[in-house]
Amino acid sequence: MYHGKDHHVYIMTNKNRTVLYIGMTSSLNERVRKHYNSEFRGFSKRYNCQYLIYFEKFEYVGDAIKREKQLKGWRREKKLNLIKSQNPDLTFLNNTLQGL
């Protein structure tokens, strides 16, 4: 079912790019802001996952949820290869989001 908004699967990391956090949201700008400001408890706050390094856009929420689960099941090397296919230098993308 289409709900009139885009959904994103995203990957956050810490300053040294040693940790990967995968999530899903219907408001990527807002979600990245909250990660950056450490507004979430748990894994992303504990490991300072404040920097966006990858995202994918989906029209249907079910597709985004399915993809999030798929990526979470991957080994780190496979995740990094995916990220590097779009973002070879693992550049922080936080400041590039406004227009999506």
Short mmCIF file of N, CA and C in Angstrom, two decimals:
data_model
loop_
_atom_site.label_atom_id
_atom_site.label_comp_id
_atom_site.label_asym_id
_atom_site.label_seq_id
_atom_site.Cartn_x
_atom_site.Cartn_y
_atom_site.Cartn_z
N MET A 1 0.84 -1.18 0.00
CA MET A 1 0.00 0.00 0.00
C MET A 1 0.88 1.24 0.00
N TYR A 2 0.60 2.20 -0.86
CA TYR A 2 1.37 3.43 -0.93
C TYR A 2 0.75 4.46 0.00
N HIS A 3 1.58 5.10 0.82
CA HIS A 3 1.09 6.06 1.80
C HIS A 3 1.45 7.51 1.46
N GLY A 4 1.94 7.76 0.25
CA GLY A 4 2.21 9.11 -0.17
C GLY A 4 3.51 9.70 0.31
N LYS A 5 4.39 8.89 0.87
CA LYS A 5 5.69 9.41 1.28
C LYS A 5 6.74 8.35 1.00
N ASP A 6 7.97 8.80 0.91
CA ASP A 6 9.06 7.87 0.68
C ASP A 6 9.54 7.28 2.00
N HIS A 7 10.09 6.11 1.91
CA HIS A 7 10.66 5.43 3.06
C HIS A 7 12.12 5.14 2.74
N HIS A 8 12.95 5.20 3.74
CA HIS A 8 14.38 5.02 3.53
C HIS A 8 14.95 3.96 4.47
N VAL A 9 15.82 3.16 3.93
CA VAL A 9 16.69 2.30 4.72
C VAL A 9 18.03 3.04 4.72
N TYR A 10 18.64 3.14 5.88
CA TYR A 10 19.85 3.95 5.98
C TYR A 10 20.90 3.25 6.84
N ILE A 11 22.13 3.66 6.66
CA ILE A 11 23.24 3.14 7.47
C ILE A 11 23.99 4.32 8.06
N MET A 12 24.13 4.27 9.38
CA MET A 12 24.86 5.28 10.14
C MET A 12 26.16 4.65 10.63
N THR A 13 27.13 5.51 10.92
CA THR A 13 28.39 5.03 11.48
C THR A 13 28.89 6.04 12.51
N ASN A 14 29.98 5.70 13.16
CA ASN A 14 30.60 6.61 14.12
C ASN A 14 31.73 7.39 13.45
N LYS A 15 32.37 8.28 14.19
CA LYS A 15 33.40 9.16 13.63
C LYS A 15 34.53 8.39 12.95
N ASN A 16 34.93 7.25 13.52
CA ASN A 16 36.03 6.47 12.97
C ASN A 16 35.59 5.40 11.99
N ARG A 17 34.27 5.35 11.71
CA ARG A 17 33.69 4.41 10.74
C ARG A 17 33.93 2.94 11.13
N THR A 18 33.91 2.67 12.43
CA THR A 18 34.15 1.30 12.91
C THR A 18 32.87 0.55 13.22
N VAL A 19 31.75 1.26 13.30
CA VAL A 19 30.47 0.65 13.66
C VAL A 19 29.45 0.97 12.56
N LEU A 20 28.57 0.02 12.27
CA LEU A 20 27.49 0.24 11.30
C LEU A 20 26.15 0.03 11.99
N TYR A 21 25.25 0.97 11.81
CA TYR A 21 23.90 0.87 12.34
C TYR A 21 22.93 0.99 11.17
N ILE A 22 22.01 0.04 11.06
CA ILE A 22 21.03 0.03 9.97
C ILE A 22 19.65 0.33 10.53
N GLY A 23 18.93 1.23 9.88
CA GLY A 23 17.58 1.57 10.31
C GLY A 23 16.67 1.85 9.12
N MET A 24 15.40 2.13 9.42
CA MET A 24 14.40 2.43 8.40
C MET A 24 13.54 3.56 8.93
N THR A 25 13.17 4.49 8.04
CA THR A 25 12.37 5.64 8.46
C THR A 25 11.57 6.20 7.29
N SER A 26 10.55 6.97 7.60
CA SER A 26 9.81 7.68 6.56
C SER A 26 10.18 9.17 6.57
N SER A 27 11.16 9.54 7.41
CA SER A 27 11.64 10.92 7.44
C SER A 27 13.15 10.90 7.68
N LEU A 28 13.91 10.72 6.60
CA LEU A 28 15.35 10.55 6.73
C LEU A 28 16.03 11.77 7.34
N ASN A 29 15.67 12.96 6.90
CA ASN A 29 16.30 14.17 7.46
C ASN A 29 16.12 14.23 8.98
N GLU A 30 14.91 14.02 9.43
CA GLU A 30 14.62 14.07 10.86
C GLU A 30 15.35 12.96 11.62
N ARG A 31 15.36 11.77 11.04
CA ARG A 31 16.01 10.64 11.71
C ARG A 31 17.51 10.87 11.85
N VAL A 32 18.15 11.36 10.81
CA VAL A 32 19.59 11.63 10.86
C VAL A 32 19.89 12.71 11.90
N ARG A 33 19.04 13.73 11.96
CA ARG A 33 19.21 14.78 12.96
C ARG A 33 19.16 14.20 14.37
N LYS A 34 18.20 13.31 14.59
CA LYS A 34 18.06 12.70 15.92
C LYS A 34 19.26 11.81 16.26
N HIS A 35 19.76 11.07 15.29
CA HIS A 35 20.96 10.27 15.54
C HIS A 35 22.14 11.19 15.86
N TYR A 36 22.29 12.26 15.09
CA TYR A 36 23.41 13.18 15.28
C TYR A 36 23.38 13.81 16.68
N ASN A 37 22.18 14.09 17.16
CA ASN A 37 22.01 14.71 18.48
C ASN A 37 21.88 13.68 19.61
N SER A 38 22.11 12.41 19.29
CA SER A 38 22.06 11.31 20.28
C SER A 38 20.74 11.26 21.03
N GLU A 39 19.64 11.41 20.30
CA GLU A 39 18.32 11.40 20.92
C GLU A 39 17.74 10.00 21.09
N PHE A 40 18.42 8.99 20.59
CA PHE A 40 17.93 7.62 20.74
C PHE A 40 18.75 6.89 21.79
N ARG A 41 18.09 6.08 22.58
CA ARG A 41 18.80 5.22 23.51
C ARG A 41 19.23 3.97 22.77
N GLY A 42 20.15 3.24 23.37
CA GLY A 42 20.52 1.95 22.80
C GLY A 42 21.77 2.01 21.95
N PHE A 43 21.83 1.08 20.99
CA PHE A 43 23.02 0.84 20.19
C PHE A 43 23.58 2.10 19.54
N SER A 44 22.74 2.84 18.82
CA SER A 44 23.26 3.98 18.06
C SER A 44 23.83 5.06 18.97
N LYS A 45 23.25 5.25 20.15
CA LYS A 45 23.79 6.24 21.09
C LYS A 45 25.05 5.71 21.77
N ARG A 46 25.01 4.46 22.20
CA ARG A 46 26.15 3.85 22.89
C ARG A 46 27.40 3.86 22.01
N TYR A 47 27.24 3.64 20.71
CA TYR A 47 28.39 3.58 19.81
C TYR A 47 28.55 4.84 18.95
N ASN A 48 27.85 5.91 19.34
CA ASN A 48 27.99 7.22 18.66
C ASN A 48 27.79 7.14 17.15
N CYS A 49 26.74 6.46 16.73
CA CYS A 49 26.42 6.35 15.30
C CYS A 49 25.66 7.61 14.89
N GLN A 50 26.42 8.64 14.53
CA GLN A 50 25.85 9.96 14.25
C GLN A 50 25.97 10.37 12.78
N TYR A 51 26.61 9.54 11.97
CA TYR A 51 26.94 9.96 10.61
C TYR A 51 26.33 9.03 9.56
N LEU A 52 25.54 9.61 8.67
CA LEU A 52 24.92 8.87 7.57
C LEU A 52 25.97 8.58 6.50
N ILE A 53 26.06 7.31 6.09
CA ILE A 53 26.99 6.98 5.01
C ILE A 53 26.31 6.26 3.84
N TYR A 54 25.02 5.91 4.00
CA TYR A 54 24.33 5.20 2.93
C TYR A 54 22.83 5.27 3.16
N PHE A 55 22.07 5.34 2.06
CA PHE A 55 20.61 5.20 2.18
C PHE A 55 20.03 4.75 0.85
N GLU A 56 18.88 4.12 0.94
CA GLU A 56 18.09 3.70 -0.21
C GLU A 56 16.67 4.20 -0.01
N LYS A 57 16.01 4.57 -1.10
CA LYS A 57 14.64 5.09 -1.05
C LYS A 57 13.66 4.05 -1.57
N PHE A 58 12.51 3.95 -0.90
CA PHE A 58 11.45 3.01 -1.27
C PHE A 58 10.10 3.71 -1.27
N GLU A 59 9.27 3.32 -2.19
CA GLU A 59 7.92 3.87 -2.25
C GLU A 59 7.01 3.19 -1.22
N TYR A 60 7.22 1.90 -1.01
CA TYR A 60 6.35 1.13 -0.13
C TYR A 60 7.06 0.74 1.15
N VAL A 61 6.40 0.98 2.28
CA VAL A 61 7.00 0.72 3.58
C VAL A 61 7.38 -0.76 3.73
N GLY A 62 6.56 -1.65 3.20
CA GLY A 62 6.86 -3.08 3.30
C GLY A 62 8.17 -3.45 2.63
N ASP A 63 8.43 -2.81 1.50
CA ASP A 63 9.70 -3.06 0.79
C ASP A 63 10.88 -2.56 1.61
N ALA A 64 10.71 -1.41 2.25
CA ALA A 64 11.79 -0.85 3.08
C ALA A 64 12.07 -1.75 4.28
N ILE A 65 11.04 -2.24 4.92
CA ILE A 65 11.21 -3.12 6.08
C ILE A 65 11.91 -4.40 5.67
N LYS A 66 11.51 -4.95 4.55
CA LYS A 66 12.13 -6.18 4.03
C LYS A 66 13.63 -5.96 3.75
N ARG A 67 13.95 -4.84 3.13
CA ARG A 67 15.35 -4.53 2.81
C ARG A 67 16.16 -4.30 4.09
N GLU A 68 15.59 -3.63 5.07
CA GLU A 68 16.29 -3.40 6.34
C GLU A 68 16.65 -4.74 6.98
N LYS A 69 15.70 -5.64 7.02
CA LYS A 69 15.96 -6.97 7.61
C LYS A 69 17.03 -7.72 6.82
N GLN A 70 16.97 -7.60 5.50
CA GLN A 70 17.97 -8.26 4.66
C GLN A 70 19.37 -7.74 4.98
N LEU A 71 19.53 -6.42 5.00
CA LEU A 71 20.85 -5.82 5.26
C LEU A 71 21.36 -6.17 6.65
N LYS A 72 20.48 -6.20 7.63
CA LYS A 72 20.90 -6.55 8.99
C LYS A 72 21.43 -7.97 9.07
N GLY A 73 21.01 -8.82 8.14
CA GLY A 73 21.48 -10.20 8.13
C GLY A 73 22.82 -10.40 7.42
N TRP A 74 23.29 -9.38 6.76
CA TRP A 74 24.55 -9.48 6.01
C TRP A 74 25.75 -9.36 6.92
N ARG A 75 26.86 -9.95 6.49
CA ARG A 75 28.14 -9.78 7.17
C ARG A 75 28.66 -8.37 6.90
N ARG A 76 29.52 -7.90 7.78
CA ARG A 76 30.06 -6.55 7.68
C ARG A 76 30.69 -6.28 6.31
N GLU A 77 31.47 -7.22 5.80
CA GLU A 77 32.16 -7.02 4.52
C GLU A 77 31.17 -6.76 3.39
N LYS A 78 30.07 -7.50 3.37
CA LYS A 78 29.07 -7.32 2.33
C LYS A 78 28.38 -5.95 2.46
N LYS A 79 28.13 -5.53 3.70
CA LYS A 79 27.54 -4.21 3.94
C LYS A 79 28.48 -3.12 3.43
N LEU A 80 29.77 -3.25 3.76
CA LEU A 80 30.74 -2.24 3.32
C LEU A 80 30.86 -2.18 1.80
N ASN A 81 30.80 -3.34 1.15
CA ASN A 81 30.84 -3.36 -0.32
C ASN A 81 29.64 -2.62 -0.90
N LEU A 82 28.47 -2.81 -0.30
CA LEU A 82 27.27 -2.10 -0.75
C LEU A 82 27.44 -0.59 -0.56
N ILE A 83 27.87 -0.19 0.62
CA ILE A 83 28.07 1.24 0.89
C ILE A 83 29.05 1.84 -0.09
N LYS A 84 30.18 1.16 -0.29
CA LYS A 84 31.23 1.68 -1.16
C LYS A 84 30.82 1.72 -2.63
N SER A 85 29.81 0.93 -3.01
CA SER A 85 29.33 0.98 -4.39
C SER A 85 28.68 2.33 -4.70
N GLN A 86 28.17 3.01 -3.68
CA GLN A 86 27.54 4.33 -3.84
C GLN A 86 28.36 5.45 -3.22
N ASN A 87 29.16 5.10 -2.22
CA ASN A 87 29.91 6.09 -1.44
C ASN A 87 31.31 5.53 -1.17
N PRO A 88 32.17 5.50 -2.21
CA PRO A 88 33.47 4.82 -2.13
C PRO A 88 34.38 5.28 -1.00
N ASP A 89 34.29 6.55 -0.62
CA ASP A 89 35.16 7.09 0.43
C ASP A 89 34.50 7.09 1.81
N LEU A 90 33.31 6.52 1.90
CA LEU A 90 32.54 6.51 3.16
C LEU A 90 32.37 7.93 3.70
N THR A 91 32.08 8.84 2.80
CA THR A 91 31.86 10.24 3.15
C THR A 91 30.60 10.38 4.00
N PHE A 92 30.66 11.23 5.01
CA PHE A 92 29.47 11.50 5.82
C PHE A 92 28.50 12.33 4.98
N LEU A 93 27.26 11.88 4.91
CA LEU A 93 26.25 12.48 4.03
C LEU A 93 25.26 13.38 4.76
N ASN A 94 25.45 13.60 6.03
CA ASN A 94 24.49 14.36 6.85
C ASN A 94 24.12 15.70 6.20
N ASN A 95 25.08 16.41 5.69
CA ASN A 95 24.82 17.76 5.17
C ASN A 95 24.30 17.79 3.74
N THR A 96 24.10 16.63 3.14
CA THR A 96 23.65 16.58 1.74
C THR A 96 22.18 16.19 1.62
N LEU A 97 21.47 16.10 2.71
CA LEU A 97 20.14 15.51 2.70
C LEU A 97 18.98 16.40 2.29
N GLN A 98 19.02 17.65 2.53
CA GLN A 98 17.86 18.52 2.46
C GLN A 98 16.87 18.19 1.34
N GLY A 99 17.32 18.10 0.11
CA GLY A 99 16.39 17.87 -0.99
C GLY A 99 16.00 16.43 -1.23
N LEU A 100 16.85 15.53 -0.85
CA LEU A 100 16.67 14.09 -1.13
C LEU A 100 16.19 13.94 -2.57
#
